[in-house]
Amino acid sequence: LDITEILRVFSTLRFLLPKSIIKISGGREVNLKDDGRKILLSGANGIISAGYLTMGGNTIKKDTEMIKEINLET
C-alpha cells in the first residue's frame, strides 16, 4: 500500500473503533517515510518500539522523541 492508503486505513479504523488501541509496529520505518508521525496523527494511538521479532525497529528513545515532537503524550 502507498502512504495515502495506509493513512486511510488507520483513519477508518479510528472512526469505526473510537475507543480501541490501534498500534503501529514493524515495517513502519520502511513504509512510512516520516517514521509514523502522520499515522499517529491519523488515528493510531499506540506504538510498538524496538526489537520486533524479525526486525530491529526504531529505538525507544527515537520513538519517544518523535511522539513529543508532534505534541502527543508519552
Tab-separated table of C-alpha atoms in Angstrom:
chain	number	residue	atom	x	y	z
A	1	LEU	CA	0.000	0.000	0.000
A	2	ASP	CA	1.135	3.537	-0.558
A	3	ILE	CA	1.176	6.010	2.323
A	4	THR	CA	-2.191	7.541	1.387
A	5	GLU	CA	-3.888	4.152	1.576
A	6	ILE	CA	-2.155	3.312	4.861
A	7	LEU	CA	-3.338	6.591	6.400
A	8	ARG	CA	-6.853	5.959	5.093
A	9	VAL	CA	-6.914	2.510	6.736
A	10	PHE	CA	-5.877	3.912	10.122
A	11	SER	CA	-8.322	6.819	9.862
A	12	THR	CA	-11.138	4.402	9.032
A	13	LEU	CA	-10.197	2.111	11.923
A	14	ARG	CA	-10.217	5.074	14.318
A	15	PHE	CA	-13.677	6.095	13.061
A	16	LEU	CA	-15.060	2.558	13.398
A	17	LEU	CA	-13.320	1.756	16.701
A	18	PRO	CA	-13.073	5.071	18.592
A	19	LYS	CA	-12.241	3.529	21.981
A	20	SER	CA	-9.760	0.898	20.776
A	21	ILE	CA	-5.986	0.944	20.996
A	22	ILE	CA	-4.683	0.901	17.434
A	23	LYS	CA	-0.941	0.223	17.344
A	24	ILE	CA	1.677	0.690	14.665
A	25	SER	CA	4.713	-1.561	14.592
A	26	GLY	CA	7.057	-3.403	12.225
A	27	GLY	CA	7.518	-2.081	8.711
A	28	ARG	CA	6.630	1.499	9.548
A	29	GLU	CA	10.240	2.633	9.120
A	30	VAL	CA	10.165	1.285	5.565
A	31	ASN	CA	6.589	2.145	4.545
A	32	LEU	CA	6.176	5.460	6.367
A	33	LYS	CA	8.956	7.844	5.453
A	34	ASP	CA	8.202	10.092	8.468
A	35	ASP	CA	8.658	7.223	10.978
A	36	GLY	CA	4.989	7.213	11.932
A	37	ARG	CA	4.192	10.868	12.623
A	38	LYS	CA	1.365	11.048	10.084
A	39	ILE	CA	-0.137	7.741	11.108
A	40	LEU	CA	-0.174	8.713	14.800
A	41	LEU	CA	-1.968	11.907	13.814
A	42	SER	CA	-4.366	9.952	11.569
A	43	GLY	CA	-5.745	7.552	14.136
A	44	ALA	CA	-3.157	5.247	15.662
A	45	ASN	CA	-2.754	5.695	19.405
A	46	GLY	CA	-0.220	3.021	20.237
A	47	ILE	CA	3.258	2.159	19.062
A	48	ILE	CA	5.463	-0.913	19.345
A	49	SER	CA	9.066	0.167	19.561
A	50	ALA	CA	12.399	-1.646	19.176
A	51	GLY	CA	13.107	-5.355	18.998
A	52	TYR	CA	10.453	-6.701	16.643
A	53	LEU	CA	10.528	-10.430	16.051
A	54	THR	CA	12.139	-10.135	12.605
A	55	MET	CA	13.408	-6.518	12.536
A	56	GLY	CA	15.283	-4.190	14.867
A	57	GLY	CA	12.955	-1.209	14.513
A	58	ASN	CA	13.387	2.290	15.919
A	59	THR	CA	14.840	2.739	19.370
A	60	ILE	CA	12.517	3.621	22.229
A	61	LYS	CA	14.350	6.942	22.598
A	62	LYS	CA	13.822	7.829	18.923
A	63	ASP	CA	10.111	6.940	19.079
A	64	THR	CA	9.616	8.880	22.318
A	65	GLU	CA	11.259	11.958	20.768
A	66	MET	CA	9.030	11.629	17.684
A	67	ILE	CA	5.896	11.442	19.840
A	68	LYS	CA	6.934	14.530	21.802
A	69	GLU	CA	7.737	16.430	18.566
A	70	ILE	CA	4.127	16.066	17.418
A	71	ASN	CA	2.813	17.068	20.859
A	72	LEU	CA	1.304	13.735	21.858
A	73	GLU	CA	1.518	12.252	25.352
A	74	THR	CA	4.036	9.555	26.197
